[in-house]
Amino acid sequence: MTSVNRINWLRRGANELRTEVEEVTSSRSSKRRFKTLLDTLAYGIQGALPQLLALLLLPVLTRVLTKEDYGIVNLVTTFSAIASGFIALQLPAVVGRFFFDYEEDRVARFFSTVLFASCLIGVSIFSLLWIFGDFFVALCYPKSKLSFFPYFFIASVTTYLGVVTRCCSTLLQVQRKATSLLVSSAVVAIVQAGVTLILVVWLRWGPLGVFLATASSAFVNALILLILVRDSIRPQFDVSIVRPCMAYCLPLIPHFFGAFLYTSSDILILERYTDLAAVGIYGIAVRLTGPLRICVDAFNRANSPQFMKLSLESKADTVREYRQIITKWTAAMLSAWVLLSLFATEVLTILVPPEFYAVSPFIPILAAAYVFRGWYCFAVQPLFFEKQTRWIPIITLSSGIVNVALNFALIPIVGAIAAAWTTLIAFALSFVIALVLSNRSYRLDWNAGINAAMACTAVLTVLLSELVFIDLNALARISIKLAALVMMSACFFHVSGILGVHQRLSGRPVES
C-alpha cells in the first residue's frame, strides 16, 4: 500500500469514527432531551393539578369568599413566603447541588444530615414566630389590625411542614423520580380540594377554612414524601457535611429576600396604599397567570439536574445543546403567553362574577413577567453549577430594591396595576443581571437574534389583536385572535425547530 493510499485509508477511518461518535452523541442527546421532556411533563402536571383544581373551585369560592376575604388570604400567604425564607436557613436547597458530589453509598448519610439539620433549625425559627408572632404581623401589616392567631399561626405550621417537603422533593427531583412526585402531588391536590369544599363551601369557615385545608394537605404531602425517600434516611448526622452546605446556602437567604422583594413585596405595599379588595383583585390575577409560572417551574425542575450533569461531562456540548433548548423553550413559552393574553377577558367571563372582571388588564403584564423568569432560570444555572452563589443575592436584591422603589412611587398614583408593571420590570432586570454575571465564567449561546425576533412578534400580535379589532363583535374578535395565535405559533415552531425543521434562518443545523 502506497503512502497516498495509506493516508486515504486513515482519513476514511477517521471519518467513519467521527460519524460513529456523532451518532452516539446525538443518540445520548436525544435520550436526555426525551427524559427532560417527560420530567417536564410530569412536573407540569404536578404543578397544574393544584392550580387546575383551584381554577375549578374559583367559580364556587368567589361566590362564597368576598374580595376582602381574598385580601386576607393574600396577606397571610405573603407572610408565609417571608417566613419560608429563613425557617430552615435555605439548607434544603443544597440537596439539588451537593447530591452530585457524593458517591451512591454516601448519599443517605448526606441527605439524612441535611434533613435533620433543616428540621432542627426550623423548630427554632418556628418557636420565635410563635413567641413574637403579633409583633411580626403588626410590623408587616400595620393597617390590617390582624393578630397572629389563628390565621398566621396555621400558615406558620404549614411553612414548617414545607421544610420536610422541600428536602424530600428535591432529592426525588435530582434522582429523576418525577413520576413519584406526580403521584404525591395528585393525592395532595385532591385532599386539599376536598377539605376546602368541606370547610369553606359547606361549613362557611371563610379564610380560616382555606388555611386549614392548606395545612392538612401540607401534612399529607410531607408524610407521603417521607415514605418515598425512606431508603435514603438513616439515623446519622455528620457535622463535616453541614459546614460546606451552610457556606453554600447562607448566601441564598439574602437571595430569597431579594426574590421576595420583586415577587411579593407588592402585596405589602398594596396593603398600605389600597384596600383589601384591591389586594384580592391582584391576588386573583396572580392565580390566573399561574399556568405560565407552572410551566417555568416545571421545566426548571426537570432541566436543572440535566444541566448540572451535562456540564460536568462537557461545557462545550452543553453550550451547543442549550442553544437549541433555549430557542425551542422561547417559542413555546411566547406562544403560551400570547394565548393567555389574548383570551384573558373571555376566561374571566366564564370563571368569575362581574365584580372580578377588573382582573383582566393585570394578566398580560404578569404573564410576561414569567417569560423573563424562565429566561432567568437559564441564565442563572451556570452560577449554581460553578457554586458561585455569592452572586445570586446581588441579582435578586438589586431587582427587589428597584421593584420596591417603583411600587412606593407608583402605587399611590396609578393604583394596583402599577404592581403588575413593577413585577415585570423586576423580573426582566433579574434576567439581565444574571446573564451578565454568568457570562463571566460560563457563557451560553442564546441564539439572541431569533429569540428577540420571536419576542417582538409576540408583543405585536397581542397589541394588534387588542387595539385594532376591539370594536368588532365577540365572535369576530375571538376568530381573529385565534387565527393570529395559530399563525404566530406555527411560525415560531418552524423557526425554532420544534416541528423538526433541519435548518435555522441563520443557516445552522438544528436537531429535531
Coordinates of C-alpha atoms in Angstrom, one line a residue, residues 133-439:
G133 CA -46.0 36.5 66.1
D134 CA -48.1 39.5 66.9
F135 CA -45.1 41.8 66.6
F136 CA -44.2 40.4 63.2
V137 CA -47.7 40.7 61.9
A138 CA -48.1 44.3 63.1
L139 CA -44.7 45.1 61.5
C140 CA -45.7 43.7 58.1
Y141 CA -49.3 44.8 58.1
P142 CA -49.9 47.8 60.4
K143 CA -53.1 48.8 58.7
S144 CA -54.8 45.4 58.7
K145 CA -55.3 45.0 62.5
L146 CA -54.9 41.2 62.2
S147 CA -53.5 39.1 65.0
F148 CA -51.1 36.2 64.8
F149 CA -53.7 33.6 65.9
P150 CA -55.3 31.8 64.2
Y151 CA -54.5 32.6 60.5
F152 CA -50.8 33.3 60.7
F153 CA -50.2 30.5 63.2
I154 CA -51.7 27.9 60.9
A155 CA -49.7 29.4 58.0
S156 CA -46.5 29.1 60.0
V157 CA -47.2 25.4 60.7
T158 CA -47.7 24.9 57.0
T159 CA -44.4 26.7 56.3
Y160 CA -42.6 24.4 58.7
L161 CA -44.0 21.3 57.1
G162 CA -42.7 22.8 53.9
V163 CA -39.1 22.3 55.2
V164 CA -39.6 18.5 55.1
T165 CA -41.4 18.7 51.8
R166 CA -38.6 20.7 50.1
C167 CA -35.8 18.4 51.3
C168 CA -37.6 15.2 50.1
S169 CA -39.0 16.6 46.9
T170 CA -35.5 18.0 45.9
L171 CA -34.0 14.6 46.5
L172 CA -36.6 12.9 44.3
Q173 CA -36.0 15.6 41.7
V174 CA -32.3 15.0 41.4
Q175 CA -32.9 11.3 41.3
R176 CA -35.2 12.0 38.3
K177 CA -38.2 10.4 40.0
A178 CA -40.7 12.8 38.6
T179 CA -43.5 10.2 38.4
S180 CA -43.3 9.7 42.2
L181 CA -43.6 13.4 42.8
L182 CA -46.6 13.5 40.3
V183 CA -48.5 10.8 42.2
S184 CA -47.8 12.6 45.5
S185 CA -49.0 15.9 44.1
A186 CA -52.2 14.3 42.8
V187 CA -53.1 12.9 46.2
V188 CA -52.3 16.1 48.0
A189 CA -54.3 18.2 45.5
I190 CA -57.3 16.0 45.9
V191 CA -57.1 16.2 49.7
Q192 CA -56.8 20.0 49.6
A193 CA -59.7 20.4 47.2
G194 CA -61.9 18.1 49.3
V195 CA -61.1 19.8 52.6
T196 CA -61.6 23.2 51.0
L197 CA -65.0 22.2 49.8
I198 CA -66.0 21.0 53.3
L199 CA -64.6 23.8 55.4
V200 CA -65.1 26.8 53.1
V201 CA -68.1 26.0 51.0
W202 CA -70.1 23.7 53.3
L203 CA -69.2 24.9 56.7
R204 CA -68.6 28.5 55.6
W205 CA -65.4 29.0 57.7
G206 CA -64.1 31.6 55.3
P207 CA -60.3 32.3 55.2
L208 CA -59.8 30.0 58.2
G209 CA -61.1 27.1 56.1
V210 CA -58.6 28.0 53.4
F211 CA -55.7 27.9 55.7
L212 CA -56.7 24.7 57.5
A213 CA -57.2 23.0 54.1
T214 CA -53.7 24.1 53.1
A215 CA -52.2 22.9 56.4
S216 CA -53.9 19.5 56.0
S217 CA -52.6 19.0 52.5
A218 CA -49.1 20.0 53.6
F219 CA -49.1 17.4 56.3
V220 CA -50.3 14.7 53.9
N221 CA -47.6 15.8 51.4
A222 CA -44.8 15.6 54.0
L223 CA -45.9 12.2 55.1
I224 CA -46.1 10.8 51.5
L225 CA -42.7 12.2 50.6
L226 CA -41.0 10.8 53.7
I227 CA -42.3 7.4 52.8
L228 CA -41.0 7.8 49.2
V229 CA -37.5 8.7 50.4
R230 CA -37.3 6.3 53.4
D231 CA -34.5 4.3 51.8
S232 CA -32.3 7.5 51.9
I233 CA -33.0 8.3 55.6
R234 CA -30.6 6.9 58.3
P235 CA -30.1 7.8 62.0
Q236 CA -26.9 9.6 61.0
F237 CA -25.7 13.2 61.4
D238 CA -22.3 14.3 60.0
V239 CA -21.2 17.8 61.1
S240 CA -18.5 17.8 58.4
I241 CA -21.3 17.7 55.8
V242 CA -23.1 20.6 57.3
R243 CA -20.2 23.1 57.1
P244 CA -19.8 23.3 53.3
C245 CA -23.6 23.1 52.9
M246 CA -24.0 26.2 55.1
A247 CA -21.4 28.0 53.1
Y248 CA -23.4 27.3 50.0
C249 CA -26.9 28.0 51.4
L250 CA -26.4 31.1 53.6
P251 CA -25.9 33.4 50.6
L252 CA -29.2 32.1 49.4
I253 CA -31.0 33.8 52.3
P254 CA -30.5 37.3 51.1
H255 CA -31.2 35.9 47.6
F256 CA -34.5 34.7 48.8
F257 CA -35.5 38.0 50.4
G258 CA -34.3 39.8 47.2
A259 CA -36.6 37.5 45.3
F260 CA -39.4 38.2 47.7
L261 CA -38.9 41.9 47.2
Y262 CA -39.6 41.6 43.5
T263 CA -42.2 38.9 43.6
S264 CA -44.3 39.5 46.8
S265 CA -43.4 42.9 48.3
D266 CA -46.2 44.4 46.1
I267 CA -48.7 42.8 48.5
L268 CA -47.2 44.6 51.5
I269 CA -47.2 47.9 49.7
L270 CA -50.7 47.4 48.3
E271 CA -51.9 46.8 51.8
R272 CA -50.7 50.2 52.9
Y273 CA -52.0 52.3 50.0
T274 CA -55.1 50.4 48.8
D275 CA -57.9 48.4 50.4
L276 CA -58.3 44.6 50.8
A277 CA -60.5 44.4 47.7
A278 CA -57.6 45.7 45.5
V279 CA -55.3 43.2 47.2
G280 CA -57.8 40.5 46.4
I281 CA -58.1 41.5 42.8
Y282 CA -54.3 41.4 42.4
G283 CA -54.2 38.0 44.1
I284 CA -56.8 36.6 41.6
A285 CA -54.7 37.9 38.7
V286 CA -51.6 36.1 40.1
R287 CA -53.6 32.9 40.4
L288 CA -54.9 33.1 36.8
T289 CA -51.3 33.6 35.5
G290 CA -50.3 30.5 37.4
P291 CA -50.2 28.2 34.4
L292 CA -47.2 30.1 33.0
R293 CA -45.5 30.0 36.3
I294 CA -46.1 26.3 36.5
C295 CA -44.6 25.8 33.0
V296 CA -41.5 27.7 34.1
D297 CA -41.1 25.9 37.4
A298 CA -41.7 22.5 35.9
F299 CA -39.2 22.9 33.1
N300 CA -36.6 24.4 35.5
R301 CA -37.0 21.4 37.9
A302 CA -36.6 18.9 35.1
N303 CA -33.8 20.8 33.4
S304 CA -31.6 21.7 36.4
P305 CA -30.3 18.1 37.1
Q306 CA -29.6 17.6 33.4
F307 CA -27.7 20.9 33.1
M308 CA -25.5 20.0 36.1
K309 CA -24.8 16.5 34.8
L310 CA -24.1 17.6 31.2
S311 CA -21.9 20.5 32.3
L312 CA -19.8 18.1 34.4
E313 CA -19.3 16.0 31.2
S314 CA -18.6 18.8 28.7
K315 CA -19.3 22.5 28.8
A316 CA -18.8 22.8 25.1
D317 CA -21.5 20.2 24.4
T318 CA -23.8 21.9 27.0
V319 CA -23.5 25.2 25.2
R320 CA -24.3 23.7 21.8
E321 CA -27.3 21.7 23.2
Y322 CA -28.7 24.6 25.1
R323 CA -28.7 26.9 22.1
Q324 CA -31.4 24.7 20.7
I325 CA -33.2 24.1 24.0
I326 CA -33.5 27.8 24.8
T327 CA -34.8 28.7 21.4
K328 CA -37.5 25.9 21.5
W329 CA -38.4 26.9 25.0
T330 CA -38.8 30.5 24.0
A331 CA -41.1 29.6 21.1
A332 CA -43.3 27.5 23.3
M333 CA -43.4 30.0 26.2
L334 CA -44.2 33.0 24.0
S335 CA -47.0 31.1 22.3
A336 CA -48.4 30.3 25.8
W337 CA -48.1 34.0 26.8
V338 CA -50.0 35.2 23.7
L339 CA -52.7 32.6 24.3
L340 CA -53.2 33.7 27.9
S341 CA -53.1 37.4 27.0
L342 CA -55.5 37.2 24.1
F343 CA -58.2 35.3 25.8
A344 CA -58.0 36.6 29.4
T345 CA -61.3 38.5 29.1
E346 CA -63.2 35.5 27.8
V347 CA -61.8 33.3 30.5
L348 CA -62.8 35.7 33.2
T349 CA -66.4 35.9 32.0
I350 CA -66.6 32.1 32.4
L351 CA -64.8 31.7 35.8
V352 CA -65.7 34.7 38.0
P353 CA -68.6 37.0 38.8
P354 CA -68.6 40.5 37.2
E355 CA -67.1 42.2 40.2
F356 CA -63.9 40.4 39.5
Y357 CA -63.6 41.4 35.8
A358 CA -61.2 44.2 36.8
V359 CA -58.5 41.4 36.9
S360 CA -58.3 41.4 33.1
P361 CA -55.6 44.1 32.5
F362 CA -53.3 42.5 35.0
I363 CA -53.0 39.2 33.2
P364 CA -50.9 40.0 30.1
I365 CA -48.4 42.0 32.3
L366 CA -47.9 39.4 35.0
A367 CA -47.8 36.6 32.4
A368 CA -45.0 38.4 30.6
A369 CA -43.0 38.5 33.8
Y370 CA -42.9 34.7 33.9
V371 CA -41.4 34.7 30.4
F372 CA -38.5 36.7 31.8
R373 CA -38.5 34.4 34.8
G374 CA -37.9 31.4 32.5
W375 CA -35.0 33.2 30.8
Y376 CA -33.6 34.0 34.2
C377 CA -33.7 30.3 35.1
F378 CA -31.5 29.5 32.1
A379 CA -29.1 32.4 32.8
V380 CA -28.6 31.6 36.5
Q381 CA -27.8 27.8 36.0
P382 CA -24.1 28.5 35.2
L383 CA -23.7 30.3 38.5
F384 CA -25.2 27.4 40.5
F385 CA -23.0 24.9 38.6
E386 CA -19.8 26.9 39.3
K387 CA -21.0 27.2 43.0
Q388 CA -20.8 31.0 42.7
T389 CA -23.9 31.5 44.9
R390 CA -22.3 34.7 46.3
W391 CA -23.6 36.5 43.1
I392 CA -27.2 35.3 43.5
P393 CA -28.1 37.8 46.2
I394 CA -26.7 40.6 44.1
I395 CA -29.2 39.7 41.3
T396 CA -32.2 39.4 43.5
L397 CA -31.6 42.2 45.9
S398 CA -30.9 44.7 43.0
S399 CA -34.1 43.7 41.3
G400 CA -36.0 43.7 44.5
I401 CA -34.9 47.1 45.5
V402 CA -35.9 48.5 42.2
N403 CA -39.3 46.8 42.5
V404 CA -39.9 48.2 46.0
A405 CA -38.9 51.7 45.0
L406 CA -41.1 51.7 41.9
N407 CA -44.0 50.3 43.9
F408 CA -43.8 53.0 46.6
A409 CA -43.6 55.6 43.8
L410 CA -46.3 54.4 41.5
I411 CA -49.0 52.5 43.5
P412 CA -50.2 55.7 45.3
I413 CA -50.6 57.4 41.9
V414 CA -51.6 54.7 39.5
G415 CA -53.1 52.1 41.8
A416 CA -52.8 48.3 41.9
I417 CA -51.9 48.0 38.2
A418 CA -48.6 49.6 39.0
A419 CA -47.7 46.5 41.0
A420 CA -48.0 44.3 37.9
W421 CA -45.8 46.6 35.8
T422 CA -43.1 46.8 38.5
T423 CA -43.1 43.0 38.8
L424 CA -42.5 42.7 35.1
I425 CA -39.6 45.2 35.3
A426 CA -38.1 43.4 38.2
F427 CA -38.2 40.0 36.5
A428 CA -36.7 41.5 33.3
L429 CA -33.9 43.2 35.4
S430 CA -33.1 39.9 37.2
F431 CA -32.6 38.1 33.9
V432 CA -30.3 40.8 32.5
I433 CA -28.1 40.9 35.6
A434 CA -27.9 37.1 35.8
L435 CA -27.0 36.9 32.1
V436 CA -24.2 39.4 32.6
L437 CA -22.7 37.7 35.7
S438 CA -23.0 34.2 34.4
N439 CA -21.3 35.1 31.1

